[in-house]
Amino acid sequence: MEDKPDEITEDSGMNEETASEVQEAEPELANEPIILATLGDINQCDSSIGIMQNTKVVEDGAMRADLVDVLSSSPTLDELMDYAFQQKECQEFEQALKAFEQAFKLYPDCDGAPFLIIEIGTLQKNAGMFDEAITTFVEGRRIAAKLNNNIFEKEFIDAIAYLRIAKNILLEHKMYHTPYKEIPIPIMDEINKEFLEWRNIS
C-alpha cells in the first residue's frame, strides 16, 4: 500500500530567503525539504541546548570505540552526542545511528530532542531506510507540536511527505532501500517534481 503525502495539508515553513540559501548550496536538492537538505547535515548545534560536536583530534581507535563501552559509563547527553558525531566523522554511520537512538531513548525530553530526531531520520534516509525515517519524523512532528514549535512541525510535515513520495517512486522503479545518495538523477528529478507539486497544492 502506498503512503499518501497529500493527506498532510499544512504549509511549508521554508521562506524565500532560506530556500535561496539551500539552492545556492545544493542546486540539485533545491526542492528537498529544508529539514532534510540542511538541518540533517549539521554537525553542531547551539550549546545552549546542550548538544555540541567534539572537535578534538582523537585517534581512530578511540573514535571507533564500541557503543557498549560508552553506555557502560552511564554517559551524559553531551558524551553520547560527542561519540555520535565522532562516528559520523569516521563514516561509521551505523554506530552513529545507534548512538543518536540511544541518546534519544535516554533523554527524550531534552531541549535538543528535535535535533536528535533530525540526525536519526537523516541517517536512516541516507541508508535507504525510508519507512524507519518516516516513522522517526512522525515522532519529530509530535515532539514539535508538544513544544509548540510551529516552524519545526511544518518542516517535519514536509520531510514526511517528501520521504513518502520518495518511497513510492522507488517502489515503482523496484529500487526500494537504495541509499539516498545512490538514487539515479532521473529518479531524483521525478521525486523532486512530485514533491514540488504536492507542496504547491498543500
C-alpha positions as YAML, in Angstrom:
chain: A
units: angstrom
residues:
- id: 1
  name: MET
  ca: [0.00, 0.00, 0.00]
- id: 2
  name: GLU
  ca: [1.36, 3.38, -0.98]
- id: 3
  name: ASP
  ca: [1.81, 6.18, 1.53]
- id: 4
  name: LYS
  ca: [-0.20, 9.26, 0.66]
- id: 5
  name: PRO
  ca: [1.65, 12.53, 1.23]
- id: 6
  name: ASP
  ca: [-1.38, 14.56, 0.18]
- id: 7
  name: GLU
  ca: [-3.07, 13.66, 3.46]
- id: 8
  name: ILE
  ca: [-0.78, 16.23, 5.08]
- id: 9
  name: THR
  ca: [-2.02, 19.69, 4.23]
- id: 10
  name: GLU
  ca: [-0.04, 22.15, 6.35]
- id: 11
  name: ASP
  ca: [2.08, 24.77, 4.56]
- id: 12
  name: SER
  ca: [5.84, 24.55, 4.31]
- id: 13
  name: GLY
  ca: [7.91, 26.51, 6.82]
- id: 14
  name: MET
  ca: [10.56, 27.43, 4.27]
- id: 15
  name: ASN
  ca: [10.73, 31.11, 3.41]
- id: 16
  name: GLU
  ca: [12.18, 32.53, 0.19]
- id: 17
  name: GLU
  ca: [15.48, 33.53, 1.77]
- id: 18
  name: THR
  ca: [16.07, 30.07, 3.24]
- id: 19
  name: ALA
  ca: [15.09, 28.36, 0.00]
- id: 20
  name: SER
  ca: [17.55, 30.54, -1.88]
- id: 21
  name: GLU
  ca: [20.33, 29.58, 0.54]
- id: 22
  name: VAL
  ca: [19.62, 25.88, 0.01]
- id: 23
  name: GLN
  ca: [19.58, 26.30, -3.76]
- id: 24
  name: GLU
  ca: [22.94, 28.08, -3.71]
- id: 25
  name: ALA
  ca: [24.48, 25.38, -1.51]
- id: 26
  name: GLU
  ca: [22.97, 22.30, -3.20]
- id: 27
  name: PRO
  ca: [21.25, 23.14, -6.51]
- id: 28
  name: GLU
  ca: [20.16, 19.55, -7.11]
- id: 29
  name: LEU
  ca: [18.41, 19.47, -3.72]
- id: 30
  name: ALA
  ca: [16.64, 22.82, -4.01]
- id: 31
  name: ASN
  ca: [13.22, 21.14, -3.87]
- id: 32
  name: GLU
  ca: [14.10, 18.95, -0.90]
- id: 33
  name: PRO
  ca: [12.63, 19.95, 2.48]
- id: 34
  name: ILE
  ca: [14.98, 22.22, 4.40]
- id: 35
  name: ILE
  ca: [14.98, 19.81, 7.35]
- id: 36
  name: LEU
  ca: [16.48, 17.14, 5.06]
- id: 37
  name: ALA
  ca: [18.67, 19.33, 2.87]
- id: 38
  name: THR
  ca: [20.25, 21.42, 5.59]
- id: 39
  name: LEU
  ca: [19.38, 20.61, 9.20]
- id: 40
  name: GLY
  ca: [20.03, 16.92, 8.73]
- id: 41
  name: ASP
  ca: [23.61, 17.68, 7.67]
- id: 42
  name: ILE
  ca: [24.50, 19.77, 10.69]
- id: 43
  name: ASN
  ca: [27.40, 18.55, 12.78]
- id: 44
  name: GLN
  ca: [26.96, 21.13, 15.51]
- id: 45
  name: CYS
  ca: [24.03, 22.65, 17.38]
- id: 46
  name: ASP
  ca: [23.75, 25.61, 19.73]
- id: 47
  name: SER
  ca: [25.48, 24.86, 23.02]
- id: 48
  name: SER
  ca: [22.51, 26.33, 24.88]
- id: 49
  name: ILE
  ca: [20.59, 23.12, 24.20]
- id: 50
  name: GLY
  ca: [23.49, 21.01, 25.33]
- id: 51
  name: ILE
  ca: [24.44, 19.44, 22.01]
- id: 52
  name: MET
  ca: [27.94, 20.11, 20.77]
- id: 53
  name: GLN
  ca: [30.21, 18.33, 18.38]
- id: 54
  name: ASN
  ca: [33.51, 17.27, 19.85]
- id: 55
  name: THR
  ca: [36.11, 18.88, 17.60]
- id: 56
  name: LYS
  ca: [39.13, 17.42, 19.39]
- id: 57
  name: VAL
  ca: [41.56, 15.40, 17.29]
- id: 58
  name: VAL
  ca: [41.41, 11.82, 18.54]
- id: 59
  name: GLU
  ca: [42.86, 8.53, 17.42]
- id: 60
  name: ASP
  ca: [40.77, 6.38, 15.08]
- id: 61
  name: GLY
  ca: [40.69, 3.65, 17.70]
- id: 62
  name: ALA
  ca: [39.07, 5.98, 20.21]
- id: 63
  name: MET
  ca: [36.60, 7.26, 17.66]
- id: 64
  name: ARG
  ca: [35.62, 3.73, 16.75]
- id: 65
  name: ALA
  ca: [35.10, 2.68, 20.37]
- id: 66
  name: ASP
  ca: [32.20, 0.32, 20.87]
- id: 67
  name: LEU
  ca: [28.93, 1.93, 21.89]
- id: 68
  name: VAL
  ca: [28.58, -0.69, 24.63]
- id: 69
  name: ASP
  ca: [31.70, 0.73, 26.28]
- id: 70
  name: VAL
  ca: [30.30, 4.25, 26.07]
- id: 71
  name: LEU
  ca: [26.97, 3.21, 27.58]
- id: 72
  name: SER
  ca: [28.64, 1.26, 30.39]
- id: 73
  name: SER
  ca: [29.77, 4.54, 31.97]
- id: 74
  name: SER
  ca: [26.22, 5.99, 32.15]
- id: 75
  name: PRO
  ca: [27.07, 8.76, 29.66]
- id: 76
  name: THR
  ca: [25.63, 12.24, 29.71]
- id: 77
  name: LEU
  ca: [23.79, 13.59, 26.67]
- id: 78
  name: ASP
  ca: [26.88, 15.58, 25.67]
- id: 79
  name: GLU
  ca: [29.06, 12.46, 25.86]
- id: 80
  name: LEU
  ca: [26.67, 10.47, 23.70]
- id: 81
  name: MET
  ca: [26.50, 13.30, 21.19]
- id: 82
  name: ASP
  ca: [30.29, 13.61, 21.13]
- id: 83
  name: TYR
  ca: [30.53, 9.89, 20.38]
- id: 84
  name: ALA
  ca: [27.81, 10.00, 17.72]
- id: 85
  name: PHE
  ca: [29.40, 12.90, 15.86]
- id: 86
  name: GLN
  ca: [32.82, 11.24, 16.07]
- id: 87
  name: GLN
  ca: [31.35, 8.15, 14.44]
- id: 88
  name: LYS
  ca: [29.83, 10.30, 11.69]
- id: 89
  name: GLU
  ca: [33.24, 11.89, 11.13]
- id: 90
  name: CYS
  ca: [34.71, 8.39, 10.70]
- id: 91
  name: GLN
  ca: [31.81, 7.49, 8.37]
- id: 92
  name: GLU
  ca: [30.77, 4.80, 10.85]
- id: 93
  name: PHE
  ca: [27.15, 5.66, 10.18]
- id: 94
  name: GLU
  ca: [25.61, 2.54, 11.73]
- id: 95
  name: GLN
  ca: [27.38, 3.25, 15.02]
- id: 96
  name: ALA
  ca: [26.42, 6.91, 14.81]
- id: 97
  name: LEU
  ca: [22.78, 5.99, 14.27]
- id: 98
  name: LYS
  ca: [22.79, 3.66, 17.28]
- id: 99
  name: ALA
  ca: [24.34, 6.39, 19.43]
- id: 100
  name: PHE
  ca: [21.79, 9.01, 18.39]
- id: 101
  name: GLU
  ca: [19.00, 6.50, 19.04]
- id: 102
  name: GLN
  ca: [20.39, 5.77, 22.49]
- id: 103
  name: ALA
  ca: [20.67, 9.49, 23.22]
- id: 104
  name: PHE
  ca: [17.01, 9.97, 22.33]
- id: 105
  name: LYS
  ca: [15.99, 6.88, 24.30]
- id: 106
  name: LEU
  ca: [17.81, 8.09, 27.43]
- id: 107
  name: TYR
  ca: [17.00, 11.80, 27.06]
- id: 108
  name: PRO
  ca: [13.66, 12.00, 25.17]
- id: 109
  name: ASP
  ca: [12.60, 15.21, 26.90]
- id: 110
  name: CYS
  ca: [15.79, 17.19, 26.39]
- id: 111
  name: ASP
  ca: [15.60, 20.56, 24.65]
- id: 112
  name: GLY
  ca: [17.57, 19.15, 21.74]
- id: 113
  name: ALA
  ca: [15.17, 16.26, 21.05]
- id: 114
  name: PRO
  ca: [14.11, 17.67, 17.64]
- id: 115
  name: PHE
  ca: [17.76, 17.78, 16.58]
- id: 116
  name: LEU
  ca: [18.28, 14.18, 17.71]
- id: 117
  name: ILE
  ca: [15.27, 13.21, 15.60]
- id: 118
  name: ILE
  ca: [16.72, 15.03, 12.60]
- id: 119
  name: GLU
  ca: [20.04, 13.21, 12.93]
- id: 120
  name: ILE
  ca: [18.36, 9.82, 13.36]
- id: 121
  name: GLY
  ca: [15.94, 10.31, 10.47]
- id: 122
  name: THR
  ca: [18.63, 11.64, 8.15]
- id: 123
  name: LEU
  ca: [20.95, 8.70, 8.79]
- id: 124
  name: GLN
  ca: [18.04, 6.33, 8.18]
- id: 125
  name: LYS
  ca: [17.13, 8.14, 4.96]
- id: 126
  name: ASN
  ca: [20.73, 8.08, 3.74]
- id: 127
  name: ALA
  ca: [20.85, 4.31, 4.34]
- id: 128
  name: GLY
  ca: [17.68, 3.75, 2.32]
- id: 129
  name: MET
  ca: [15.61, 3.00, 5.45]
- id: 130
  name: PHE
  ca: [12.67, 5.10, 4.27]
- id: 131
  name: ASP
  ca: [9.94, 3.50, 6.40]
- id: 132
  name: GLU
  ca: [12.06, 3.96, 9.51]
- id: 133
  name: ALA
  ca: [12.87, 7.56, 8.59]
- id: 134
  name: ILE
  ca: [9.19, 8.34, 8.06]
- id: 135
  name: THR
  ca: [8.35, 6.88, 11.47]
- id: 136
  name: THR
  ca: [11.15, 8.91, 13.04]
- id: 137
  name: PHE
  ca: [9.98, 12.18, 11.51]
- id: 138
  name: VAL
  ca: [6.38, 11.45, 12.55]
- id: 139
  name: GLU
  ca: [7.72, 11.30, 16.11]
- id: 140
  name: GLY
  ca: [9.58, 14.55, 15.44]
- id: 141
  name: ARG
  ca: [6.36, 16.20, 14.36]
- id: 142
  name: ARG
  ca: [4.70, 15.04, 17.59]
- id: 143
  name: ILE
  ca: [7.54, 16.48, 19.67]
- id: 144
  name: ALA
  ca: [7.49, 19.77, 17.77]
- id: 145
  name: ALA
  ca: [3.74, 20.08, 18.33]
- id: 146
  name: LYS
  ca: [4.21, 19.36, 22.03]
- id: 147
  name: LEU
  ca: [6.83, 22.12, 22.20]
- id: 148
  name: ASN
  ca: [4.54, 24.48, 20.23]
- id: 149
  name: ASN
  ca: [7.34, 24.88, 17.69]
- id: 150
  name: ASN
  ca: [5.34, 25.58, 14.54]
- id: 151
  name: ILE
  ca: [8.39, 26.03, 12.31]
- id: 152
  name: PHE
  ca: [9.82, 22.62, 13.19]
- id: 153
  name: GLU
  ca: [6.40, 20.99, 12.94]
- id: 154
  name: LYS
  ca: [5.87, 22.33, 9.42]
- id: 155
  name: GLU
  ca: [9.33, 21.21, 8.34]
- id: 156
  name: PHE
  ca: [8.73, 17.72, 9.75]
- id: 157
  name: ILE
  ca: [5.47, 17.63, 7.77]
- id: 158
  name: ASP
  ca: [7.41, 18.48, 4.60]
- id: 159
  name: ALA
  ca: [10.03, 15.83, 5.38]
- id: 160
  name: ILE
  ca: [7.39, 13.16, 5.94]
- id: 161
  name: ALA
  ca: [5.68, 13.99, 2.65]
- id: 162
  name: TYR
  ca: [8.98, 14.03, 0.75]
- id: 163
  name: LEU
  ca: [10.03, 10.64, 2.10]
- id: 164
  name: ARG
  ca: [6.64, 9.09, 1.35]
- id: 165
  name: ILE
  ca: [6.90, 10.33, -2.23]
- id: 166
  name: ALA
  ca: [10.47, 9.02, -2.49]
- id: 167
  name: LYS
  ca: [9.41, 5.65, -1.08]
- id: 168
  name: ASN
  ca: [6.50, 5.27, -3.52]
- id: 169
  name: ILE
  ca: [8.55, 6.25, -6.57]
- id: 170
  name: LEU
  ca: [11.40, 3.95, -5.59]
- id: 171
  name: LEU
  ca: [8.91, 1.11, -5.15]
- id: 172
  name: GLU
  ca: [7.56, 1.79, -8.64]
- id: 173
  name: HIS
  ca: [11.09, 1.50, -10.03]
- id: 174
  name: LYS
  ca: [11.86, -1.58, -7.90]
- id: 175
  name: MET
  ca: [14.64, 0.36, -6.20]
- id: 176
  name: TYR
  ca: [13.37, 0.47, -2.63]
- id: 177
  name: HIS
  ca: [16.13, 0.50, 0.03]
- id: 178
  name: THR
  ca: [18.50, 2.25, -2.39]
- id: 179
  name: PRO
  ca: [20.78, 4.51, -0.30]
- id: 180
  name: TYR
  ca: [19.61, 8.07, -0.79]
- id: 181
  name: LYS
  ca: [22.76, 9.41, -2.42]
- id: 182
  name: GLU
  ca: [22.79, 6.49, -4.87]
- id: 183
  name: ILE
  ca: [19.35, 7.26, -6.30]
- id: 184
  name: PRO
  ca: [19.81, 7.97, -10.04]
- id: 185
  name: ILE
  ca: [19.39, 11.60, -11.08]
- id: 186
  name: PRO
  ca: [16.31, 10.96, -13.31]
- id: 187
  name: ILE
  ca: [14.52, 9.35, -10.38]
- id: 188
  name: MET
  ca: [15.58, 12.16, -8.04]
- id: 189
  name: ASP
  ca: [14.14, 14.60, -10.57]
- id: 190
  name: GLU
  ca: [10.88, 12.63, -10.52]
- id: 191
  name: ILE
  ca: [10.79, 12.70, -6.71]
- id: 192
  name: ASN
  ca: [11.51, 16.42, -6.54]
- id: 193
  name: LYS
  ca: [8.93, 17.22, -9.21]
- id: 194
  name: GLU
  ca: [6.18, 15.30, -7.40]
- id: 195
  name: PHE
  ca: [7.13, 16.83, -4.06]
- id: 196
  name: LEU
  ca: [7.02, 20.33, -5.55]
- id: 197
  name: GLU
  ca: [3.56, 19.60, -6.97]
- id: 198
  name: TRP
  ca: [2.41, 18.39, -3.54]
- id: 199
  name: ARG
  ca: [3.79, 21.48, -1.83]
- id: 200
  name: ASN
  ca: [2.14, 23.81, -4.33]
- id: 201
  name: ILE
  ca: [-1.32, 22.38, -3.65]
- id: 202
  name: SER
  ca: [-0.97, 21.79, 0.09]
...
